[in-house]
Amino acid sequence: MANNYIYEFGDSLYFNITNRCENNCDFCIRHVKDGVSGSELWLDREPSAEELIAALDGYDASKYREAVFCGFGEPTCKLDVMLSVAEKLKQLGYRVRLNTNGLAELKYPDRDVVGELKGRVDCVSISLNEASAEKYDAVCHSAFGKAAYAGLLNFAKRCVQAGIDATLSVVDCIGAEDVAKCAEIAAGTGARFRVRKLIEKDTEY
Ligand code: SF4
């Protein structure tokens, strides 16, 4: 395995810090690909914060639109590493985005995860995926079961309240009726709402 922890994709710099996830979504890109944009993203070892921060010397913040914590698993499975690296990225002048399943507050019930993200992460993109807890559970097979859906919506709401730019997203393949329901659900949290084209699974993860 190549252990590609940091890779360029489009005009952004991506961080691949874990392959773990508490979901097992039917549509997860990991079921069909080994990586994106020519970078193999399966890891045989998770990186430490120290080695990621040391590696940042090789990159120029002014070249990138943003730094993104994203796949090939759920970045908040390595929450402390993510927070340390995000803090350093902010010091270096990067805009920082977290792509997440939004389940971190369920995973760390004794921590104020949103409070810890504030100041380190500028925006979060949260996968809403479906229009109900039942439908979400049927495709995402979360370790948190049907409670995952309310958990991710609460996470979105708390991010908005903390002043973090939060977006809930769905893929258009769920159909127009459910997309409309999801838009309403997202509006109830105060987060932005984004509908991605199915093809984007191959172009942005
Ligand atoms: S939440 Fe994301 S990383 Fe986790 S299984 Fe679903 S698509 Fe894959």
Coordinates of C-alpha atoms and ligand atoms in Angstrom, one line a residue:
M1 CA 0.0 0.0 0.0
A2 CA 1.2 3.5 -0.8
N3 CA 0.1 5.2 2.4
N4 CA -0.9 8.4 0.6
Y5 CA -1.8 10.6 3.6
I6 CA -1.7 13.9 1.8
Y7 CA -2.6 14.3 -1.9
E8 CA -3.5 17.1 -4.3
F9 CA -7.0 16.9 -5.9
G10 CA -8.3 19.7 -8.1
D11 CA -7.2 22.9 -6.4
S12 CA -7.3 21.5 -2.9
L13 CA -5.0 19.6 -0.6
Y14 CA -6.6 16.4 0.8
F15 CA -5.8 14.5 4.0
N16 CA -6.4 10.8 4.2
I17 CA -5.8 9.9 7.8
T18 CA -7.8 6.7 8.4
N19 CA -9.7 4.1 6.6
R20 CA -12.0 3.4 9.6
C21 CA -15.7 4.4 9.7
E22 CA -18.6 3.5 11.9
N23 CA -20.9 3.3 8.8
N24 CA -20.7 0.8 6.0
C25 CA -22.7 2.6 3.3
D26 CA -23.8 0.6 0.3
F27 CA -22.6 3.4 -2.0
C28 CA -19.2 3.9 -0.3
I29 CA -16.5 4.5 -2.9
R30 CA -14.3 2.1 -1.0
H31 CA -16.4 -0.8 -2.3
V32 CA -15.6 0.0 -5.9
K33 CA -12.3 1.9 -6.0
D34 CA -8.9 1.9 -4.3
G35 CA -8.5 5.6 -4.4
V36 CA -9.2 8.8 -6.4
S37 CA -7.4 10.8 -9.0
G38 CA -4.6 8.2 -9.3
S39 CA -3.9 8.2 -5.5
E40 CA -4.3 4.8 -3.8
L41 CA -6.0 5.6 -0.5
W42 CA -6.0 2.3 1.4
L43 CA -3.7 2.7 4.3
D44 CA -1.8 -0.1 6.1
R45 CA -0.8 2.3 8.9
E46 CA -2.5 5.5 10.2
P47 CA -0.3 8.5 10.4
S48 CA 0.5 10.5 13.5
A49 CA -0.2 14.2 13.9
E50 CA 3.6 14.8 14.1
E51 CA 4.4 13.2 10.8
L52 CA 1.5 14.9 9.0
I53 CA 2.6 18.3 10.4
A54 CA 6.2 17.6 9.4
A55 CA 5.0 16.8 5.9
L56 CA 3.3 20.2 5.6
D57 CA 6.8 21.7 5.0
G58 CA 6.5 20.3 1.5
Y59 CA 3.4 22.3 0.6
D60 CA 2.7 26.0 -0.1
A61 CA -0.6 27.1 1.5
S62 CA -1.1 29.8 -1.1
K63 CA -1.3 27.2 -3.9
Y64 CA -4.5 25.6 -2.5
R65 CA -8.1 26.8 -2.3
E66 CA -8.5 24.7 0.9
A67 CA -7.2 21.8 2.9
V68 CA -9.8 19.0 3.2
F69 CA -10.0 16.1 5.7
C70 CA -11.9 13.5 3.7
G71 CA -12.1 9.7 3.3
F72 CA -11.0 7.0 2.6
G73 CA -12.7 6.6 5.9
E74 CA -14.2 8.9 8.4
P75 CA -11.7 11.6 9.5
T76 CA -13.2 12.0 13.0
C77 CA -12.2 8.4 13.8
K78 CA -8.8 10.0 14.3
L79 CA -10.2 13.1 16.0
D80 CA -7.2 14.2 18.0
V81 CA -4.9 13.8 14.9
M82 CA -7.3 15.7 12.8
L83 CA -7.6 18.5 15.4
S84 CA -3.9 18.9 15.8
V85 CA -3.3 19.0 12.0
A86 CA -6.2 21.4 11.5
E87 CA -4.8 23.7 14.1
K88 CA -1.4 23.8 12.3
L89 CA -3.1 24.2 8.9
K90 CA -5.0 27.3 10.2
Q91 CA -1.7 28.7 11.5
L92 CA -0.2 28.2 8.0
G93 CA -3.1 30.1 6.5
Y94 CA -5.2 27.3 5.0
R95 CA -9.0 27.3 4.8
V96 CA -9.9 24.0 6.4
R97 CA -12.8 21.8 5.5
L98 CA -14.0 18.5 7.1
N99 CA -16.0 16.0 5.1
T100 CA -17.8 13.9 7.6
N101 CA -20.6 11.5 8.3
G102 CA -21.5 13.9 11.2
L103 CA -21.5 11.1 13.8
A104 CA -18.6 12.4 15.9
E105 CA -20.7 13.6 18.8
L106 CA -22.3 10.2 19.1
K107 CA -18.9 8.6 19.0
Y108 CA -17.4 10.9 21.7
P109 CA -20.3 11.6 24.0
D110 CA -18.1 13.0 26.7
R111 CA -16.5 15.6 24.4
D112 CA -17.6 18.9 23.0
V113 CA -16.5 18.0 19.5
V114 CA -18.1 21.0 17.8
G115 CA -16.4 23.3 20.3
E116 CA -13.1 21.6 19.5
L117 CA -13.7 22.0 15.8
K118 CA -14.4 25.7 16.2
G119 CA -11.4 27.8 15.2
R120 CA -9.7 24.8 13.6
V121 CA -12.2 24.0 10.9
D122 CA -13.9 26.6 8.7
C123 CA -16.5 24.5 7.1
V124 CA -18.0 21.0 7.4
S125 CA -19.7 19.0 4.7
I126 CA -22.0 16.4 6.3
S127 CA -23.5 13.5 4.3
L128 CA -27.2 13.5 4.9
N129 CA -27.8 10.8 2.3
E130 CA -31.5 10.1 2.9
A131 CA -34.8 11.7 4.0
S132 CA -35.5 9.6 7.1
A133 CA -33.7 7.7 9.9
E134 CA -35.1 4.4 8.5
K135 CA -33.8 5.0 4.9
Y136 CA -30.5 6.2 6.2
D137 CA -30.0 3.1 8.3
A138 CA -31.0 0.9 5.4
V139 CA -28.2 2.2 3.2
C140 CA -25.6 3.4 5.7
H141 CA -25.7 0.4 8.1
S142 CA -24.4 2.6 10.9
A143 CA -23.0 1.2 14.2
F144 CA -25.4 3.7 15.8
G145 CA -28.4 2.3 14.0
K146 CA -31.4 4.6 13.5
A147 CA -30.0 7.1 16.1
A148 CA -27.3 8.1 13.6
Y149 CA -29.7 10.3 11.6
A150 CA -30.8 12.4 14.6
G151 CA -27.1 12.5 15.7
L152 CA -25.9 13.9 12.4
L153 CA -28.7 16.5 12.2
N154 CA -27.9 17.6 15.8
F155 CA -24.2 17.9 14.8
A156 CA -25.1 20.1 11.8
K157 CA -27.3 22.3 14.0
R158 CA -24.6 22.6 16.6
C159 CA -22.0 23.5 14.0
V160 CA -24.2 26.3 12.7
Q161 CA -24.8 27.6 16.2
A162 CA -21.0 27.6 16.7
G163 CA -20.5 29.7 13.6
I164 CA -19.0 26.9 11.5
D165 CA -20.1 26.9 7.9
A166 CA -22.1 23.7 7.6
T167 CA -23.5 22.0 4.6
L168 CA -25.7 18.9 4.5
S169 CA -25.5 17.0 1.2
V170 CA -27.4 14.3 -0.7
V171 CA -26.8 12.7 -4.0
D172 CA -29.5 13.2 -6.7
C173 CA -30.1 9.5 -7.2
I174 CA -32.5 9.4 -4.2
G175 CA -35.2 11.1 -6.3
A176 CA -36.8 14.5 -6.5
E177 CA -39.3 13.9 -3.8
D178 CA -36.7 12.8 -1.2
V179 CA -34.3 15.5 -2.3
A180 CA -37.1 18.0 -1.5
K181 CA -37.7 16.4 1.9
C182 CA -34.0 16.5 2.6
A183 CA -33.9 20.2 1.7
E184 CA -36.6 20.9 4.3
I185 CA -34.8 18.8 6.9
A186 CA -31.5 20.6 6.2
A187 CA -33.3 24.0 6.5
G188 CA -34.5 22.9 10.0
T189 CA -30.9 22.7 11.1
G190 CA -29.8 26.1 9.6
A191 CA -27.2 24.4 7.5
R192 CA -26.7 24.9 3.8
F193 CA -28.0 22.2 1.5
R194 CA -26.2 20.7 -1.5
V195 CA -27.4 18.2 -4.1
R196 CA -24.5 16.3 -5.7
K197 CA -24.7 14.5 -9.0
L198 CA -24.1 10.8 -8.7
I199 CA -21.1 11.1 -11.1
E200 CA -19.4 13.3 -8.5
K201 CA -18.8 10.2 -6.5
D202 CA -15.9 9.7 -8.9
T203 CA -14.7 13.3 -8.9
E204 CA -15.0 14.5 -5.3
Y205 CA -15.1 12.3 -2.3
Ligands
SF4_1 S1 -19.8 7.4 5.9 FE1 -18.5 7.8 4.2 S2 -16.6 6.6 4.5 FE2 -18.1 5.8 5.9 S3 -19.0 4.0 4.9 FE3 -20.3 5.8 4.4 S4 -19.5 6.7 2.5 FE4 -17.9 5.3 3.3

